[in-house]
Amino acid sequence: MSETNEDKDPAAKAAEDTADCPFCHLEGRKILFKNSLACAFYDGFPVSPGHTLIVPFRHVQSFFALTMDERKAIDDLILKCRDFLDIKYHPDGYNIGVNINESAGQSVMHVHVHIIPRYKGDTPAPKGGVRGVIPAKQSY
């Protein structure tokens, strides 16, 4: 009888999960900023110029599973990225977001924070911002 992923002990499952994780293997990516717990780099599929991701070095799926130190490290990088993006791209605003689980749009099961620079005219009706994840609820 073969062992299923659910039958494996947590350490073995975690090691297997990290083997194919693109955010555990950052070779070839240009790191914009890093600290001891996280790093920032441009999104490979940007929705706007300067779209950046911040990821913890530790492989963890949910934002809610981050340690307080990891959250602080990510927050520090958000501010550094904002300063950098302001100078390089001159956006008019930002969306900062995290997708948690597939039902919320998470496609890589390693926490990543999106910093999405926004520009006047990049969408016809930006009112409601992140509420647009459910288009019928965006306007209010």
Coordinates of N, CA and C in Angstrom, one line a residue:
M1 N 0.8 -1.2 0.0 CA 0.0 0.0 0.0 C 0.9 1.2 0.0
S2 N 0.6 2.2 -0.9 CA 1.5 3.4 -1.0 C 1.0 4.4 0.0
E3 N 2.0 5.2 0.4 CA 1.7 6.2 1.4 C 1.1 7.5 0.7
T4 N 0.1 8.0 1.3 CA -0.5 9.3 0.7 C 0.2 10.5 1.4
N5 N 0.0 11.6 0.8 CA 0.5 12.9 1.4 C 0.0 13.1 2.8
E6 N -1.3 12.7 3.0 CA -1.9 12.9 4.3 C -1.3 12.0 5.4
D7 N -0.8 10.8 4.9 CA -0.2 9.8 5.9 C 1.2 10.2 6.3
K8 N 1.9 11.1 5.7 CA 3.2 11.5 6.0 C 3.3 12.3 7.3
D9 N 4.4 12.2 8.0 CA 4.6 13.0 9.2 C 4.8 14.4 8.7
P10 N 4.4 15.4 9.6 CA 4.5 16.8 9.2 C 5.8 17.3 8.7
A11 N 6.9 16.8 9.2 CA 8.2 17.2 8.7 C 8.5 16.7 7.3
A12 N 8.1 15.5 7.0 CA 8.3 15.0 5.7 C 7.4 15.7 4.7
K13 N 6.2 16.0 5.1 CA 5.3 16.7 4.2 C 5.8 18.1 3.9
A14 N 6.3 18.8 5.0 CA 6.9 20.2 4.8 C 8.1 20.1 3.8
A15 N 8.9 19.1 4.0 CA 10.1 19.1 3.1 C 9.7 18.8 1.7
E16 N 8.7 18.0 1.5 CA 8.1 17.8 0.1 C 7.5 19.0 -0.5
D17 N 6.8 19.8 0.4 CA 6.1 21.0 -0.1 C 7.1 22.0 -0.5
T18 N 8.2 22.1 0.2 CA 9.2 23.1 -0.2 C 10.0 22.8 -1.4
A19 N 10.1 21.5 -1.8 CA 10.9 21.1 -2.9 C 10.4 21.7 -4.2
D20 N 9.1 21.9 -4.4 CA 8.6 22.5 -5.6 C 8.1 23.9 -5.4
C21 N 8.4 24.5 -4.3 CA 7.9 25.9 -4.0 C 8.8 26.9 -4.7
P22 N 8.2 27.7 -5.6 CA 9.0 28.8 -6.3 C 9.5 29.8 -5.3
F23 N 8.9 30.0 -4.2 CA 9.4 31.0 -3.3 C 10.4 30.5 -2.2
C24 N 10.6 29.2 -2.2 CA 11.7 28.6 -1.4 C 13.0 28.6 -2.2
H25 N 12.9 28.7 -3.5 CA 14.0 28.6 -4.4 C 14.1 29.9 -5.2
L26 N 14.8 30.9 -4.8 CA 14.8 32.2 -5.4 C 16.0 32.4 -6.4
E27 N 16.7 31.4 -6.7 CA 17.8 31.5 -7.6 C 17.3 32.2 -8.9
G28 N 18.1 33.2 -9.4 CA 17.7 33.8 -10.7 C 16.8 35.0 -10.5
R29 N 16.2 35.2 -9.3 CA 15.4 36.4 -9.1 C 16.2 37.5 -8.6
K30 N 15.9 38.7 -9.0 CA 16.6 39.9 -8.5 C 15.9 40.3 -7.2
I31 N 16.6 40.2 -6.1 CA 16.1 40.5 -4.8 C 16.3 42.1 -4.7
L32 N 15.2 42.7 -4.4 CA 15.2 44.2 -4.3 C 15.7 44.6 -2.9
F33 N 15.1 43.9 -1.9 CA 15.4 44.2 -0.5 C 15.3 42.8 0.3
K34 N 16.1 42.7 1.4 CA 15.9 41.6 2.2 C 16.3 41.9 3.6
N35 N 15.9 41.2 4.6 CA 16.3 41.2 6.0 C 16.5 39.8 6.4
S36 N 16.6 39.5 7.7 CA 16.9 38.2 8.1 C 15.8 37.2 8.0
L37 N 14.5 37.7 7.8 CA 13.4 36.8 7.7 C 12.6 36.8 6.5
A38 N 12.8 37.8 5.6 CA 12.0 37.9 4.4 C 12.7 38.7 3.3
C39 N 12.2 38.6 2.1 CA 12.8 39.4 1.0 C 11.7 39.9 0.1
A40 N 12.1 40.8 -0.8 CA 11.2 41.5 -1.8 C 11.8 41.4 -3.2
F41 N 10.9 41.1 -4.1 CA 11.3 41.0 -5.5 C 10.1 41.3 -6.4
Y42 N 10.4 41.6 -7.7 CA 9.3 41.9 -8.6 C 8.5 40.7 -8.9
D43 N 7.2 40.9 -9.0 CA 6.3 39.8 -9.3 C 6.6 39.3 -10.8
G44 N 6.6 38.0 -11.0 CA 6.8 37.5 -12.3 C 5.7 37.7 -13.3
F45 N 4.5 38.0 -12.8 CA 3.3 38.3 -13.6 C 2.7 39.6 -13.1
P46 N 3.3 40.7 -13.3 CA 2.9 42.0 -12.7 C 1.6 42.4 -13.3
V47 N 0.7 43.0 -12.4 CA -0.5 43.6 -12.9 C -0.3 45.1 -13.1
S48 N 0.8 45.7 -12.7 CA 1.1 47.1 -12.9 C 2.6 47.2 -12.9
P49 N 3.2 48.3 -13.4 CA 4.6 48.5 -13.3 C 5.0 48.7 -11.8
G50 N 6.0 47.9 -11.4 CA 6.5 47.9 -10.1 C 5.9 46.9 -9.1
H51 N 4.9 46.1 -9.6 CA 4.3 45.1 -8.8 C 5.3 44.2 -8.1
T52 N 5.3 44.2 -6.8 CA 6.4 43.6 -6.0 C 5.7 42.5 -5.0
L53 N 6.5 41.5 -4.8 CA 6.1 40.5 -3.8 C 7.1 40.5 -2.6
I54 N 6.6 40.3 -1.4 CA 7.4 40.1 -0.2 C 7.1 38.7 0.3
V55 N 8.1 37.9 0.5 CA 7.9 36.6 1.0 C 8.8 36.3 2.2
P56 N 8.3 35.5 3.2 CA 9.2 35.1 4.3 C 10.1 34.0 3.8
F57 N 11.3 33.9 4.3 CA 12.2 32.8 3.9 C 11.6 31.4 4.4
R58 N 11.0 31.4 5.5 CA 10.4 30.2 6.1 C 9.2 29.8 5.2
H59 N 9.1 28.5 4.8 CA 8.0 28.1 4.0 C 6.8 27.9 5.0
V60 N 5.8 28.8 4.8 CA 4.6 28.8 5.5 C 3.5 29.2 4.6
Q61 N 2.3 28.5 4.7 CA 1.3 28.7 3.7 C 0.4 30.0 4.0
S62 N 0.1 30.2 5.3 CA -0.9 31.2 5.6 C -0.3 32.4 6.3
F63 N -0.7 33.6 5.9 CA -0.3 34.8 6.6 C -0.6 34.7 8.1
F64 N -1.7 34.0 8.5 CA -2.0 33.8 9.9 C -1.1 32.9 10.7
A65 N -0.2 32.2 10.0 CA 0.7 31.3 10.6 C 2.1 31.9 10.8
L66 N 2.3 33.2 10.3 CA 3.5 33.9 10.5 C 3.8 34.2 12.0
T67 N 5.0 34.2 12.3 CA 5.4 34.7 13.7 C 5.3 36.2 13.7
M68 N 5.3 36.8 14.9 CA 5.2 38.2 15.0 C 6.5 38.8 14.4
D69 N 7.7 38.1 14.6 CA 8.9 38.6 14.0 C 8.9 38.6 12.5
E70 N 8.3 37.6 11.9 CA 8.1 37.6 10.5 C 7.2 38.7 10.0
R71 N 6.1 38.9 10.7 CA 5.2 40.0 10.3 C 5.9 41.3 10.4
K72 N 6.7 41.5 11.4 CA 7.4 42.8 11.5 C 8.5 42.9 10.4
A73 N 9.1 41.9 10.1 CA 10.1 41.9 9.0 C 9.4 42.2 7.7
I74 N 8.3 41.6 7.4 CA 7.5 41.9 6.2 C 7.0 43.3 6.2
D75 N 6.5 43.8 7.3 CA 6.1 45.2 7.4 C 7.2 46.2 7.1
D76 N 8.4 45.9 7.6 CA 9.6 46.7 7.3 C 9.9 46.8 5.8
L77 N 9.8 45.6 5.2 CA 10.0 45.6 3.8 C 8.9 46.3 2.9
I78 N 7.7 46.2 3.4 CA 6.6 47.0 2.7 C 7.0 48.4 2.7
L79 N 7.5 49.0 3.8 CA 7.8 50.4 3.8 C 9.0 50.7 2.9
K80 N 10.0 49.8 2.9 CA 11.2 50.0 2.1 C 10.8 50.0 0.6
C81 N 9.9 49.0 0.3 CA 9.5 48.9 -1.1 C 8.7 50.1 -1.5
R82 N 7.8 50.6 -0.7 CA 7.0 51.8 -1.0 C 7.9 53.0 -1.3
D83 N 9.0 53.2 -0.5 CA 9.9 54.3 -0.7 C 10.6 54.1 -2.1
F84 N 11.0 52.9 -2.4 CA 11.7 52.6 -3.6 C 10.8 52.8 -4.8
L85 N 9.6 52.2 -4.7 CA 8.6 52.3 -5.8 C 8.2 53.8 -6.0
D86 N 8.0 54.5 -5.0 CA 7.7 56.0 -5.1 C 8.7 56.7 -6.0
I87 N 10.0 56.4 -5.8 CA 11.0 57.1 -6.5 C 11.1 56.6 -7.9
K88 N 11.0 55.2 -8.1 CA 11.3 54.7 -9.4 C 10.0 54.8 -10.3
Y89 N 8.8 54.6 -9.8 CA 7.6 54.5 -10.6 C 6.6 55.6 -10.4
H90 N 6.7 56.4 -9.4 CA 5.8 57.5 -9.1 C 4.3 57.1 -9.2
P91 N 3.9 56.1 -8.5 CA 2.5 55.7 -8.5 C 1.6 56.7 -7.8
D92 N 0.3 56.7 -8.1 CA -0.6 57.5 -7.5 C -1.2 56.9 -6.2
G93 N -1.1 55.6 -6.0 CA -1.6 54.9 -4.9 C -1.1 53.5 -4.9
Y94 N -1.5 52.7 -3.9 CA -1.1 51.3 -3.8 C -2.3 50.4 -3.3
N95 N -2.2 49.2 -3.7 CA -3.0 48.1 -3.1 C -2.0 47.2 -2.5
I96 N -2.2 46.8 -1.2 CA -1.3 45.9 -0.5 C -2.2 44.7 -0.1
G97 N -1.9 43.5 -0.5 CA -2.8 42.4 -0.2 C -2.2 41.0 -0.1
V98 N -2.9 40.2 0.6 CA -2.5 38.8 0.7 C -3.7 37.9 0.4
N99 N -3.5 36.9 -0.4 CA -4.5 35.9 -0.7 C -4.2 34.7 0.2
I100 N -5.2 34.2 0.9 CA -5.0 33.1 1.8 C -6.0 32.0 1.4
N101 N -5.4 30.9 0.9 CA -6.0 29.7 0.5 C -6.6 29.9 -1.0
E102 N -6.8 28.8 -1.6 CA -7.2 28.8 -3.0 C -8.5 29.6 -3.2
S103 N -9.5 29.5 -2.3 CA -10.7 30.1 -2.5 C -10.6 31.7 -2.5
A104 N -9.5 32.2 -2.0 CA -9.2 33.6 -2.0 C -8.2 34.0 -3.1
G105 N -7.9 33.0 -3.9 CA -7.0 33.3 -5.0 C -5.5 33.0 -4.8
Q106 N -5.1 32.4 -3.7 CA -3.7 32.0 -3.5 C -3.3 30.9 -4.5
S107 N -2.3 31.2 -5.3 CA -1.9 30.2 -6.3 C -0.6 29.6 -5.9
V108 N 0.3 30.2 -5.1 CA 1.5 29.6 -4.6 C 1.3 29.5 -3.1
M109 N 1.4 28.3 -2.6 CA 1.1 28.0 -1.2 C 2.3 28.3 -0.3
H110 N 2.8 29.5 -0.4 CA 3.8 30.1 0.4 C 3.4 31.6 0.6
V111 N 3.3 32.0 1.8 CA 2.8 33.4 2.0 C 3.5 34.4 1.2
H112 N 2.8 35.3 0.5 CA 3.4 36.4 -0.2 C 2.5 37.6 -0.2
V113 N 3.1 38.7 0.1 CA 2.3 40.0 0.2 C 2.5 40.7 -1.1
H114 N 1.5 41.1 -1.8 CA 1.5 41.9 -3.0 C 1.6 43.3 -2.7
I115 N 2.5 44.1 -3.3 CA 2.5 45.5 -3.3 C 2.2 45.9 -4.7
I116 N 1.1 46.5 -5.0 CA 0.7 46.8 -6.3 C 0.5 48.3 -6.5
P117 N 1.5 48.9 -7.2 CA 1.4 50.3 -7.4 C 0.2 50.6 -8.3
R118 N -0.5 51.7 -8.0 CA -1.7 52.0 -8.8 C -1.5 53.4 -9.5
Y119 N -2.1 53.6 -10.6 CA -1.9 54.8 -11.4 C -3.2 55.3 -11.9
K120 N -3.4 56.6 -11.9 CA -4.6 57.2 -12.3 C -4.9 56.7 -13.7
G121 N -6.1 56.3 -13.9 CA -6.6 55.8 -15.2 C -6.3 54.3 -15.5
D122 N -5.6 53.6 -14.5 CA -5.3 52.2 -14.8 C -6.5 51.3 -14.8
T123 N -7.6 51.8 -14.2 CA -8.9 51.1 -14.2 C -10.0 52.2 -14.3
P124 N -11.0 52.0 -15.0 CA -12.0 53.0 -15.1 C -12.7 53.4 -13.8
A125 N -12.9 52.5 -12.9 CA -13.6 52.8 -11.6 C -12.9 52.2 -10.4
P126 N -11.8 52.9 -9.9 CA -11.1 52.3 -8.8 C -11.8 52.3 -7.5
K127 N -12.9 53.1 -7.3 CA -13.5 53.2 -6.0 C -13.9 51.8 -5.5
G128 N -13.6 51.6 -4.3 CA -13.9 50.3 -3.6 C -12.6 49.4 -3.6
G129 N -11.6 49.8 -4.4 CA -10.3 49.1 -4.3 C -10.4 47.6 -4.2
V130 N -9.9 47.0 -3.1 CA -9.8 45.6 -2.9 C -11.2 44.9 -2.8
R131 N -12.3 45.7 -2.6 CA -13.6 45.2 -2.7 C -13.9 44.6 -4.1
G132 N -13.1 45.0 -5.1 CA -13.3 44.5 -6.4 C -13.0 43.0 -6.6
V133 N -12.5 42.4 -5.6 CA -12.3 40.9 -5.7 C -13.7 40.2 -5.9
I134 N -14.7 40.9 -5.5 CA -16.1 40.4 -5.8 C -16.7 41.6 -6.5
P135 N -16.7 41.6 -7.8 CA -17.1 42.8 -8.6 C -18.4 43.3 -8.3
A136 N -19.4 42.5 -8.0 CA -20.7 43.1 -7.6 C -20.7 43.9 -6.3
K137 N -19.7 43.7 -5.5 CA -19.7 44.4 -4.2 C -18.7 45.6 -4.2
Q138 N -18.1 45.9 -5.4 CA -17.1 46.9 -5.4 C -17.7 48.3 -5.2
S139 N -18.8 48.6 -5.9 CA -19.4 49.9 -5.7 C -20.3 49.9 -4.5
Y140 N -20.3 51.0 -3.8 CA -21.1 51.1 -2.6 C -21.5 52.6 -2.4

